[in-house]
């Protein structure tokens, strides 16, 4: 089935925040951002700005009737700076004016005097200064300190990954409209309507039932609007509440880039030990997460780094420690993969380092160590593994051995063009790691004309979740899709929603839709059974018709619905779903946090121009574990998009802050994202055979949002192998992204292939 939004998207009729018609009297907001990353506010002079034409009011923290606090996990994030500033771009004041231009012009006239304080942008430096957001976490399996004795080969190193700008096509924004008795209706471009509702409630002091957060759809989220939509909605709500007029703020691209957090950069240390047979015996990693100036979602992101620190591999002895380090950057936040990709990059770097030192292909080590069913993850859950199935399918289907042969023939024949190959297995746990968030609700109404409306907590952000929700309702009712409408996501209809995140939105909300529809079907069947004087079990609903004992009757769906109404049987249902079987004990760092895992393997081929340092991704060939995909077109789209986004993170997207904490890559002219020329020449996607044990996925169709991003990591390692084909002795730090500049330098570094200074023998003692 096609995405239900495809026609309105194509015609430009789909409604995003900026398409909502404005009410008369609407005012426009713009935030004044801190020009410095760290300091004490000595003076804030609004006088000239206040005299600018069209300015209605300028708000500061002093105007906040509730509390000046929007931190979701840790209360460490003021809505408007109070006394000090902690990052460049931190909102200090909010100008509200008759027009957008007037608001922006007035922002430029605000003067601030800040007494500067030292700026820290490096997470290792922050950790050394004890600037941690939360206490460090350590996941353990086995005993690494004893295990080093069993290792023939031990390698240590460092791996760094940079941030990533979300670059949702629709920037952050909100539109707050006062209602009677102080209630507010807020259109927000958010993945988490309830998160917005909570933040607005804190700031205005209004109870949550006064706040209708309504989201039609987003022009992209990618994690950037899981928590960080709150700021703009709270600012608009504050102004609308105090001025009793509608207030809108939709951010300019450069405001958005400068003021919002990004994917967390990580700096990490690793130590890996293998035996003679290339089994990984022990692995230690220390992760320094650059959290930025406030917690935001960093503690949860940190946790997922630990959950995925061994990716698809079973390693009997693991010790991984993660620090969430407070720096003077905008608070970094959720981004597709949510810390998982950062953890996976490090284990892949460790394996690559071992392979390069041993003079073998990394895939030999990778394949030998893939998880099998029954293997234990460092957090205690046992794998139901598809890792081997995906790998071996990919190996055969795409003829990995011949790709390798063709590449080496090509590399022998070509001096200045070199090909590189990498295999990238992925294993990603599905569920919010915070168990309580794994709940969802759905509200289903059947109207007397037989049409159906479904409300859930799911937010449509281009991932196609509304189409999947519609498919669930249509299938359970056995009616055609056009008879079902998916309503906007509103906190008045569905309360206490978890954000649309963690790849789990379709599973959680789909299960709730299925439960609500099933309940209504039971009631309808009872109505039909009474009419035909049979047991309800004899009634079936098929293709809009009523069947009794397998025989089609002249009753259609409409007649059944109308009869139920006449008999005063409820045609509405609200259902609640909570994922069963999951738990996690953070005091032991053990449990069964995930409903299931998604597996996959990508074979990645690249070509490097060794004169220019430019490169192409020739192919990404995937075998992916979808379960039984309920919508292959949408799922393929998620994989293609995820791969390209992953390639962007690993190769060209370079977030640059200077030492003063100012964003230098602050526009699309200085921040390069993948375009049509940088997508792989070929993306092949093969569905792994449907499995039977993924009951916790909606209709056994496994979550697909985040896992494919991590196939992009393979491109980094394929490029590395191409560089090595040109210059076998190249010493290349594990420092992503591999931009063309870095790649060019790496091609011409002088290194000694025999020298592996950090290689230690099996008797080396562990520090
Ligand atoms: Mo997503 S990164 O779990 O919002």
XYZ file of C-alpha atoms and ligand atoms in Angstrom:
771
model
C 0.000 0.000 0.000
C 1.183 3.495 -0.875
C 1.938 6.023 1.826
C -1.415 7.697 2.496
C 0.266 11.099 2.327
C 1.692 10.590 -1.143
C -1.028 12.451 -3.043
C -1.177 15.513 -0.801
C 2.636 15.580 -0.646
C 2.839 15.509 -4.422
C 0.281 18.285 -4.780
C 1.850 20.392 -2.072
C -1.354 20.138 -0.060
C 0.020 18.380 3.019
C -0.216 20.641 6.039
C 2.912 21.413 8.050
C 3.208 24.058 10.752
C 3.761 26.853 8.232
C 0.680 25.822 6.238
C -1.736 26.386 9.110
C -3.760 29.516 8.307
C -3.020 32.252 10.808
C -5.717 33.794 12.947
C -6.206 37.531 12.837
C -4.070 39.224 15.464
C -1.340 36.625 15.374
C 2.000 37.864 16.685
C 5.450 36.597 15.773
C 8.263 35.671 18.116
C 12.029 35.564 17.779
C 14.560 34.571 20.412
C 17.651 36.569 21.294
C 20.470 34.026 21.463
C 23.496 34.301 23.709
C 26.477 35.456 21.660
C 28.863 33.767 24.100
C 29.220 30.157 25.223
C 29.844 30.733 28.906
C 29.630 33.719 31.191
C 27.751 35.763 33.741
C 25.160 38.189 32.454
C 26.123 41.607 33.799
C 23.562 43.596 31.889
C 20.766 43.046 29.431
C 19.620 46.206 27.658
C 16.284 45.888 25.894
C 15.489 49.605 25.593
C 16.413 50.159 21.965
C 14.810 46.894 20.882
C 11.593 47.802 22.690
C 11.360 51.040 20.728
C 11.587 49.257 17.373
C 8.470 49.479 15.176
C 5.994 46.654 15.633
C 7.444 45.341 18.866
C 4.725 44.338 21.328
C 6.706 42.923 24.243
C 10.090 41.467 25.075
C 10.067 38.683 27.632
C 12.870 37.480 29.873
C 13.016 34.802 32.570
C 11.453 37.345 34.967
C 8.151 37.079 33.097
C 7.776 33.351 33.543
C 4.722 32.686 35.744
C 5.589 29.044 36.388
C 9.136 27.744 36.667
C 11.988 28.586 34.340
C 12.825 24.955 33.704
C 12.295 22.619 30.758
C 14.765 19.806 31.552
C 13.084 16.467 30.866
C 15.397 13.984 32.617
C 17.472 16.340 34.791
C 16.139 19.782 35.842
C 19.175 21.662 34.537
C 17.818 23.582 31.547
C 16.241 27.015 31.924
C 13.887 28.128 29.151
C 15.440 31.622 29.193
C 18.901 32.343 30.558
C 18.915 33.509 34.155
C 22.103 35.041 35.576
C 24.457 33.187 33.266
C 24.725 31.735 29.789
C 25.922 28.203 29.122
C 26.114 27.952 25.344
C 26.190 30.109 22.256
C 22.632 30.334 20.984
C 21.018 29.899 24.399
C 17.739 31.859 24.369
C 18.074 34.898 26.644
C 15.017 36.939 25.688
C 11.967 36.584 23.453
C 10.826 39.414 21.223
C 7.162 39.399 20.222
C 6.142 41.694 17.379
C 3.490 42.322 14.747
C 5.561 40.656 12.038
C 8.360 38.174 11.698
C 10.682 40.792 10.235
C 9.929 43.249 13.027
C 10.704 40.598 15.640
C 14.003 39.683 13.990
C 15.017 43.319 13.518
C 14.403 43.997 17.204
C 16.455 40.955 18.275
C 19.442 42.619 16.617
C 19.007 45.707 18.816
C 19.227 43.838 22.117
C 22.483 44.501 23.933
C 24.038 42.127 26.404
C 27.109 42.463 28.573
C 28.553 39.114 29.579
C 31.488 38.517 31.899
C 33.189 35.595 30.137
C 34.003 32.315 31.878
C 36.193 29.497 30.548
C 34.669 27.596 27.656
C 35.029 23.813 27.458
C 34.045 22.103 24.224
C 35.979 18.838 24.632
C 34.288 15.993 26.515
C 37.555 14.532 27.822
C 38.458 17.901 29.302
C 35.006 18.167 30.881
C 35.357 14.682 32.381
C 38.787 15.575 33.774
C 37.130 18.597 35.430
C 34.449 16.319 36.886
C 31.763 18.019 34.810
C 29.414 15.078 34.426
C 25.690 15.269 33.702
C 24.987 12.026 35.582
C 27.281 9.521 37.317
C 29.163 7.241 34.900
C 27.647 3.899 33.911
C 29.477 0.605 33.446
C 28.192 -2.547 31.734
C 30.056 -5.765 32.528
C 30.051 -9.306 31.315
C 32.594 -11.918 32.455
C 35.870 -10.597 33.779
C 38.035 -8.645 31.378
C 41.019 -8.264 33.698
C 41.453 -12.024 33.932
C 40.585 -12.549 30.267
C 43.542 -10.653 28.821
C 45.674 -13.660 29.818
C 43.779 -15.782 27.296
C 44.419 -13.356 24.448
C 47.111 -13.868 21.834
C 46.542 -10.470 20.287
C 45.671 -7.288 22.135
C 45.144 -3.913 20.525
C 44.278 -0.540 21.945
C 43.244 2.667 20.339
C 41.036 5.667 20.211
C 37.990 6.356 18.092
C 36.131 9.621 17.573
C 32.836 10.398 15.939
C 31.559 13.888 15.329
C 28.072 15.295 15.737
C 25.410 15.531 13.089
C 22.914 18.230 12.240
C 19.380 16.819 12.020
C 18.509 18.970 9.057
C 14.826 18.105 9.116
C 13.447 19.982 6.108
C 10.895 21.707 8.356
C 12.714 23.704 11.008
C 11.605 23.825 14.638
C 8.515 25.846 15.418
C 5.196 26.247 17.172
C 1.975 28.237 17.051
C 0.161 28.890 20.336
C -3.452 30.068 20.357
C -5.215 31.195 23.544
C -8.564 29.525 24.262
C -11.197 30.441 26.845
C -10.394 30.160 30.548
C -6.637 30.298 29.938
C -6.455 27.077 27.978
C -3.985 26.964 25.087
C -4.016 25.159 21.805
C -0.502 24.654 20.519
C 0.454 23.411 17.107
C 3.949 22.074 17.542
C 6.392 20.427 15.188
C 7.247 17.827 17.801
C 7.891 14.101 18.039
C 6.648 14.260 21.623
C 3.372 16.134 22.166
C 3.332 15.115 25.828
C 6.899 16.351 26.318
C 5.772 19.723 24.937
C 2.692 19.662 27.159
C 4.812 19.022 30.272
C 7.294 21.763 29.411
C 4.534 24.296 28.695
C 2.771 23.296 31.913
C 5.924 23.939 33.948
C 6.635 27.286 32.334
C 3.079 28.696 32.372
C 1.959 27.000 35.575
C -1.159 25.742 33.753
C -2.316 22.187 34.468
C -1.779 19.739 31.637
C -5.510 19.422 30.904
C -5.510 23.067 29.791
C -2.984 22.325 27.062
C -3.946 20.819 23.729
C -0.774 20.052 21.836
C -1.803 19.204 18.302
C 0.553 17.811 15.690
C -0.568 17.068 12.159
C 2.787 15.940 10.775
C 6.437 16.942 10.782
C 8.714 17.694 7.895
C 11.259 15.376 9.485
C 12.345 14.815 13.049
C 15.214 12.290 13.186
C 15.328 12.704 16.983
C 15.832 16.458 16.831
C 12.225 17.056 17.812
C 12.004 14.361 20.471
C 12.829 16.851 23.203
C 14.021 20.005 21.526
C 10.664 21.076 20.141
C 9.786 21.949 23.733
C 11.721 25.210 23.813
C 9.883 26.873 20.919
C 6.462 25.658 22.002
C 7.093 26.849 25.556
C 8.259 30.258 24.322
C 5.172 30.697 22.120
C 2.913 29.459 24.921
C 4.461 31.851 27.415
C 3.863 34.815 25.132
C 0.366 33.720 24.069
C -0.646 33.122 27.670
C 0.617 36.500 28.868
C -0.505 38.573 25.875
C -3.783 36.699 25.206
C -2.976 36.685 21.509
C -1.885 33.913 19.146
C 1.917 33.707 18.854
C 3.915 31.902 16.225
C 7.615 31.156 15.951
C 9.100 29.097 13.172
C 12.847 29.166 13.119
C 15.046 30.370 10.307
C 17.410 27.611 9.179
C 20.440 29.420 10.610
C 18.694 30.024 13.935
C 17.807 26.361 14.060
C 21.346 25.241 13.316
C 22.892 27.608 15.843
C 20.429 27.159 18.699
C 19.597 23.448 18.736
C 21.662 20.457 19.793
C 22.815 17.727 17.444
C 23.928 14.109 17.489
C 26.397 13.682 20.353
C 30.040 13.689 19.348
C 31.901 10.926 21.194
C 35.558 10.358 21.937
C 36.324 6.810 22.998
C 39.150 4.463 24.009
C 39.107 0.760 23.266
C 41.083 -2.349 24.029
C 40.345 -5.599 22.263
C 41.833 -9.055 22.781
C 41.602 -12.036 20.439
C 42.761 -15.628 20.720
C 44.679 -17.646 18.130
C 41.464 -18.556 16.431
C 40.471 -14.850 16.096
C 37.694 -15.156 18.632
C 37.259 -11.906 20.482
C 37.835 -12.837 24.101
C 37.768 -9.457 25.776
C 36.710 -5.925 24.996
C 36.947 -2.781 27.033
C 35.692 0.629 26.008
C 35.452 4.031 27.613
C 33.047 6.491 26.034
C 33.227 10.261 26.522
C 29.927 11.695 25.359
C 29.813 15.384 24.538
C 26.478 16.210 26.141
C 26.539 19.972 25.744
C 25.373 22.421 28.380
C 22.308 20.577 29.697
C 21.219 16.991 30.126
C 18.380 16.953 27.597
C 18.212 13.242 26.593
C 21.950 12.623 27.045
C 21.664 10.099 29.912
C 19.325 7.932 27.809
C 21.517 8.281 24.738
C 24.539 7.296 26.844
C 22.749 4.160 27.964
C 22.044 3.072 24.400
C 25.734 3.487 23.553
C 26.447 0.885 26.214
C 23.624 -1.381 25.035
C 25.109 -1.445 21.548
C 28.814 -1.364 22.404
C 29.349 -4.896 21.068
C 27.076 -4.438 18.038
C 26.324 -7.848 16.501
C 29.099 -9.719 18.246
C 29.233 -12.053 21.182
C 32.173 -11.207 23.404
C 32.427 -13.206 26.641
C 34.332 -10.571 28.612
C 33.234 -6.965 28.313
C 33.652 -3.878 30.393
C 32.284 -0.640 28.993
C 32.118 2.652 30.850
C 30.409 5.780 29.627
C 30.688 9.368 30.788
C 28.148 12.036 29.918
C 30.290 15.168 29.871
C 28.957 18.674 30.334
C 30.432 21.159 27.853
C 29.492 24.626 26.653
C 27.772 23.567 23.453
C 24.032 23.533 22.755
C 22.584 20.490 24.536
C 23.078 17.524 22.233
C 20.104 15.285 21.761
C 18.445 12.274 20.192
C 19.440 11.458 16.632
C 18.397 8.320 14.737
C 20.227 5.499 16.476
C 20.298 7.381 19.786
C 23.901 6.666 20.851
C 23.898 3.205 19.306
C 25.838 4.229 16.195
C 28.495 5.894 18.337
C 28.989 2.676 20.323
C 29.047 0.517 17.189
C 31.663 2.667 15.492
C 34.099 1.960 18.312
C 33.831 -1.849 18.212
C 34.133 -1.713 14.421
C 37.241 0.466 14.806
C 38.703 -2.033 17.287
C 38.084 -4.911 14.883
C 39.538 -2.924 11.975
C 42.621 -2.107 14.018
C 43.127 -5.790 14.858
C 42.569 -6.836 11.250
C 44.980 -4.256 9.854
C 47.662 -5.263 12.355
C 47.191 -8.957 11.658
C 47.092 -8.383 7.912
C 43.705 -9.981 7.437
C 40.321 -8.779 6.301
C 38.151 -7.394 9.092
C 35.262 -9.498 7.843
C 37.096 -12.636 8.962
C 37.017 -11.412 12.554
C 33.515 -10.014 12.216
C 32.009 -13.233 10.904
C 33.729 -15.429 13.478
C 32.250 -13.452 16.333
C 28.637 -12.882 15.278
C 26.077 -13.598 17.994
C 24.216 -16.865 18.033
C 20.862 -17.533 19.629
C 21.383 -17.952 23.352
C 24.466 -15.720 23.538
C 24.322 -13.149 26.302
C 24.575 -9.424 25.678
C 26.571 -7.471 28.287
C 23.237 -6.282 29.729
C 22.007 -9.772 30.440
C 19.464 -10.339 27.676
C 19.912 -13.499 25.605
C 20.096 -13.100 21.849
C 17.577 -14.576 19.452
C 20.055 -14.015 16.746
C 19.607 -13.505 13.045
C 23.169 -12.214 12.729
C 24.518 -15.314 10.962
C 21.439 -15.634 8.771
C 21.760 -12.047 7.558
C 25.498 -12.304 7.018
C 25.423 -15.614 5.183
C 22.479 -14.570 3.036
C 24.268 -11.388 2.045
C 27.494 -13.257 1.384
C 25.781 -15.663 -1.013
C 23.177 -13.407 -2.575
C 25.628 -10.660 -3.440
C 28.575 -13.004 -4.127
C 30.906 -11.392 -1.635
C 33.881 -13.501 -2.733
C 33.634 -12.353 -6.340
C 33.203 -8.716 -5.327
C 36.451 -9.125 -3.431
C 38.210 -10.705 -6.420
C 36.930 -8.039 -8.803
C 38.091 -5.323 -6.427
C 41.596 -6.682 -6.130
C 41.862 -7.096 -9.889
C 40.648 -3.509 -10.263
C 43.118 -2.272 -7.683
C 45.986 -4.049 -9.443
C 44.988 -2.533 -12.768
C 44.435 1.012 -11.503
C 47.005 3.240 -9.973
C 44.994 6.289 -8.977
C 41.590 4.749 -8.423
C 41.249 2.256 -5.605
C 38.268 0.293 -4.437
C 37.520 -0.631 -0.861
C 35.079 -3.069 0.656
C 33.550 -3.452 4.091
C 30.875 -5.615 5.595
C 28.737 -3.981 8.247
C 26.558 -6.151 10.449
C 24.016 -4.367 12.640
C 22.106 -5.489 15.702
C 19.732 -2.983 17.271
C 17.463 -3.461 20.277
C 13.844 -2.409 19.923
C 12.066 -0.741 22.875
C 12.678 2.412 24.810
C 15.491 1.503 27.182
C 13.456 3.196 29.896
C 10.885 0.464 30.448
C 8.069 2.761 31.569
C 8.044 4.538 28.213
C 6.984 1.371 26.422
C 3.271 2.077 26.555
C 0.803 3.580 24.119
C -2.865 4.276 23.650
C -5.317 4.448 20.791
C -8.799 5.890 20.482
C -10.981 4.427 17.741
C -14.399 5.700 16.719
C -16.705 4.034 14.224
C -19.281 6.536 12.985
C -22.803 5.580 11.999
C -21.968 5.830 8.291
C -19.336 3.138 8.799
C -16.364 5.455 8.519
C -13.597 5.027 11.088
C -11.342 7.531 12.843
C -8.192 6.514 14.652
C -6.207 8.620 17.084
C -2.909 7.464 18.593
C 0.141 8.981 20.197
C 2.149 8.329 17.039
C 3.504 11.355 15.212
C 3.815 11.206 11.441
C 7.213 12.607 10.474
C 7.621 11.134 7.035
C 8.328 7.625 8.329
C 4.884 6.445 7.260
C 3.534 5.543 10.679
C 0.055 6.869 9.856
C -0.135 4.546 6.871
C 0.784 1.627 9.104
C -1.810 2.637 11.732
C -4.420 2.820 9.005
C -3.420 -0.609 7.728
C -3.869 -2.072 11.204
C -7.398 -0.668 11.597
C -8.434 -1.625 8.065
C -7.146 -5.150 8.527
C -8.761 -5.776 11.919
C -12.120 -4.372 10.720
C -11.689 -5.949 7.282
C -12.676 -2.760 5.513
C -10.906 -0.920 2.679
C -8.273 1.659 3.652
C -10.260 4.645 2.402
C -12.849 4.050 5.136
C -10.255 4.850 7.820
C -8.901 8.255 8.712
C -5.914 8.878 10.965
C -6.460 11.983 13.075
C -3.781 14.425 14.105
C -1.870 13.627 17.283
C -3.496 15.587 20.085
C -2.969 15.521 23.823
C -6.733 16.100 24.237
C -7.494 12.783 22.512
C -4.507 10.717 23.623
C -2.873 11.454 26.971
C 0.593 10.742 28.343
C 2.159 9.692 25.060
C 5.721 8.525 24.701
C 7.517 10.403 21.949
C 7.592 8.943 18.469
C 11.087 7.584 18.826
C 13.217 4.510 19.484
C 11.913 2.927 16.238
C 9.046 1.664 18.386
C 6.196 3.978 17.355
C 4.436 1.616 14.958
C 4.833 -1.328 17.344
C 3.494 0.443 20.416
C 0.706 2.462 18.846
C -0.146 -0.245 16.321
C -0.686 -2.757 19.116
C -3.009 -0.276 20.840
C -4.956 0.306 17.593
C -5.235 -3.413 17.079
C -6.557 -3.901 20.619
C -9.142 -1.117 20.317
C -10.386 -2.331 16.923
C -10.502 -5.944 18.097
C -12.672 -4.902 21.040
C -15.139 -3.141 18.726
C -15.153 -6.140 16.383
C -16.112 -8.386 19.326
C -19.093 -6.159 20.073
C -20.144 -6.041 16.426
C -19.915 -9.810 16.165
C -22.151 -10.133 19.231
C -24.693 -7.899 17.521
C -24.653 -10.055 14.385
C -24.768 -13.273 16.430
C -27.888 -12.045 18.193
C -29.532 -11.201 14.883
C -28.758 -14.634 13.372
C -29.139 -16.469 16.644
C -25.705 -18.092 16.420
C -22.649 -18.081 18.682
C -20.403 -15.024 18.180
C -17.702 -17.465 17.053
C -19.801 -18.243 13.984
C -19.615 -14.611 12.826
C -16.828 -13.366 10.608
C -16.185 -9.951 9.094
C -14.605 -10.187 5.651
C -14.194 -7.508 3.015
C -16.883 -5.267 4.448
C -19.366 -8.117 4.713
C -20.796 -10.268 7.495
C -20.255 -14.034 7.136
C -22.161 -16.552 9.251
C -20.623 -20.018 9.501
C -18.493 -19.225 6.478
C -21.406 -18.086 4.312
C -21.716 -14.552 3.057
C -24.860 -12.729 4.220
C -26.556 -9.660 2.766
C -25.351 -7.611 5.722
C -22.519 -5.292 4.937
C -20.266 -3.349 7.317
C -22.510 -0.280 7.201
C -25.611 -2.178 8.135
C -23.821 -3.969 10.972
C -22.527 -0.687 12.357
C -25.927 0.995 12.121
C -27.606 -1.964 13.805
C -25.109 -1.826 16.661
C -25.828 1.872 17.067
C -29.602 1.300 17.111
C -29.070 -1.377 19.766
C -27.081 1.218 21.753
C -23.825 -0.754 21.520
C -20.676 1.375 21.856
C -18.867 2.018 18.585
C -15.871 3.622 20.267
C -12.938 2.182 22.169
C -9.835 3.426 23.916
C -7.094 0.823 24.341
C -3.875 0.769 26.289
C -0.837 -1.321 25.349
C 2.250 -1.944 27.465
C 5.048 -4.077 26.046
C 5.168 -7.321 28.029
C 8.313 -9.210 29.076
C 10.668 -6.237 29.269
C 12.561 -5.072 32.332
C 15.859 -3.554 33.296
C 17.524 -3.179 36.663
C 19.840 -0.158 36.436
C 21.400 -0.950 39.827
C 22.787 -4.196 38.347
C 22.830 -2.995 34.694
C 21.116 -6.260 33.801
C 17.741 -7.244 32.470
C 15.711 -7.856 29.355
C 15.281 -4.299 28.070
C 14.319 -5.056 24.474
C 11.174 -6.625 23.061
C 13.389 -7.968 20.279
C 16.421 -7.109 18.175
C 16.627 -6.166 14.522
C 19.536 -7.612 12.570
C 21.026 -6.943 9.202
C 24.185 -7.010 7.151
C 25.391 -4.567 4.533
C 28.127 -5.092 1.992
C 29.606 -1.727 1.121
C 31.744 -0.926 -1.923
C 33.533 2.364 -2.488
C 35.945 3.881 -4.972
C 38.523 6.494 -4.012
C 40.109 8.948 -6.413
C 43.628 8.911 -5.001
C 44.666 12.071 -6.793
C 41.846 14.232 -5.521
C 40.738 12.510 -2.329
C 37.174 12.322 -3.585
C 35.160 9.143 -3.430
C 31.953 7.442 -4.434
C 29.889 4.808 -2.714
C 29.444 2.267 -5.472
C 27.012 0.031 -3.667
C 25.361 -0.773 -0.373
C 23.887 -4.268 -0.560
C 21.761 -5.246 2.365
C 20.032 -8.248 3.822
C 17.728 -6.876 6.473
C 15.576 -8.572 9.055
C 12.156 -6.956 8.614
C 10.193 -9.818 10.135
C 7.076 -9.900 7.907
C 7.018 -6.354 6.601
C 3.503 -4.922 6.621
C 4.533 -2.264 4.138
C 7.604 -3.129 2.061
C 7.531 0.175 0.145
C 7.685 2.254 3.306
C 10.259 -0.039 4.893
C 12.526 0.110 1.858
C 12.241 3.893 1.974
C 13.328 3.885 5.600
C 16.354 1.753 4.741
C 17.414 3.872 1.776
C 17.040 7.077 3.775
C 18.796 5.626 6.803
C 21.755 4.487 4.727
C 22.210 7.876 3.101
C 21.887 9.651 6.447
C 24.463 7.267 7.911
C 26.821 7.908 5.003
C 26.442 11.639 5.587
C 27.408 11.284 9.243
C 30.377 9.052 8.424
C 31.782 10.912 5.438
C 30.859 14.518 4.793
C 28.788 16.118 7.536
C 31.228 17.990 9.713
C 29.884 19.950 12.661
C 32.520 22.510 13.636
C 32.531 24.571 16.799
C 35.451 26.881 17.424
C 37.286 27.083 20.753
C 34.831 29.769 21.881
C 31.942 27.363 21.354
C 30.586 29.145 18.282
C 29.129 27.043 15.498
C 31.183 27.601 12.346
C 29.334 25.100 10.160
C 26.241 27.244 10.567
C 24.581 27.058 7.152
C 24.241 24.704 4.231
C 27.149 26.458 2.554
C 29.523 25.339 5.298
C 27.834 22.098 6.329
C 27.686 19.490 3.585
C 24.865 16.964 3.573
C 24.463 14.113 1.107
C 22.905 15.137 -2.173
C 21.949 13.120 -5.226
C 25.637 12.868 -6.206
C 26.676 11.325 -2.919
C 24.068 8.612 -2.614
C 25.293 5.115 -3.468
C 25.159 4.202 -7.138
C 23.316 1.096 -6.054
C 21.280 0.227 -2.982
C 20.087 -3.372 -2.945
C 17.739 -4.494 -0.213
C 16.823 -8.100 0.389
C 14.294 -9.130 3.008
C 15.470 -11.882 5.304
C 12.872 -14.693 5.356
C 10.042 -13.862 7.739
C 10.662 -15.115 11.220
C 8.076 -16.537 13.566
C 9.334 -15.357 16.918
C 8.775 -11.622 16.696
C 5.341 -11.481 18.256
C 6.021 -8.177 19.915
C 6.302 -6.428 16.557
C 3.015 -5.183 15.139
C 1.747 -7.890 12.742
C 5.281 -9.369 13.078
C 6.556 -6.447 11.026
C 9.757 -5.419 12.777
C 10.754 -1.858 13.617
C 12.745 -0.243 10.838
C 13.359 3.435 11.683
C 16.823 3.533 13.166
C 18.769 0.316 12.421
C 19.597 1.022 8.743
C 21.432 4.254 9.586
C 24.232 2.121 10.956
C 24.890 0.458 7.603
C 26.460 3.811 6.751
C 29.285 3.030 9.182
C 30.442 0.448 6.656
C 31.247 3.232 4.208
C 33.826 4.652 6.608
C 35.609 1.305 6.808
C 35.332 0.647 3.082
C 37.016 4.012 2.421
C 39.716 3.096 4.909
C 40.363 -0.119 3.024
C 40.564 1.777 -0.264
C 43.160 4.116 1.260
C 45.134 1.091 2.447
C 45.020 -0.324 -1.073
C 46.799 2.820 -2.246
C 49.092 3.290 0.725
C 49.334 0.126 2.810
C 51.355 1.891 5.476
C 48.937 4.770 5.943
C 48.302 5.528 9.564
C 44.747 6.719 9.729
C 43.191 7.772 13.003
C 39.683 6.446 13.627
C 38.185 9.883 13.342
C 34.864 10.186 11.541
C 33.682 11.778 9.341
C 36.103 10.769 6.615
C 35.836 14.011 4.687
C 37.616 14.288 1.331
C 40.181 16.543 3.043
C 40.992 13.959 5.707
C 40.991 11.200 3.136
C 43.460 13.052 0.939
C 45.808 13.548 3.882
C 45.523 9.877 4.800
C 46.418 8.785 1.260
C 49.754 10.527 1.513
C 50.692 9.979 5.165
C 53.937 8.195 5.678
C 53.551 5.219 7.928
C 55.401 2.041 8.604
C 53.216 -0.994 8.000
C 55.318 -3.079 10.363
C 54.966 -0.635 13.222
C 52.054 -1.135 15.590
C 53.138 0.672 18.667
C 50.010 -0.044 20.647
C 50.124 -3.752 19.906
C 51.110 -5.616 23.011
C 51.739 -9.309 23.441
C 49.592 -11.674 25.411
C 51.571 -11.238 28.598
C 51.026 -7.517 28.742
C 49.433 -6.463 31.965
C 46.218 -4.561 31.974
C 46.523 -1.067 33.459
Mo 14.707 8.896 18.082
S 16.741 9.216 17.929
O 14.700 7.633 19.254
O 13.926 10.345 18.454
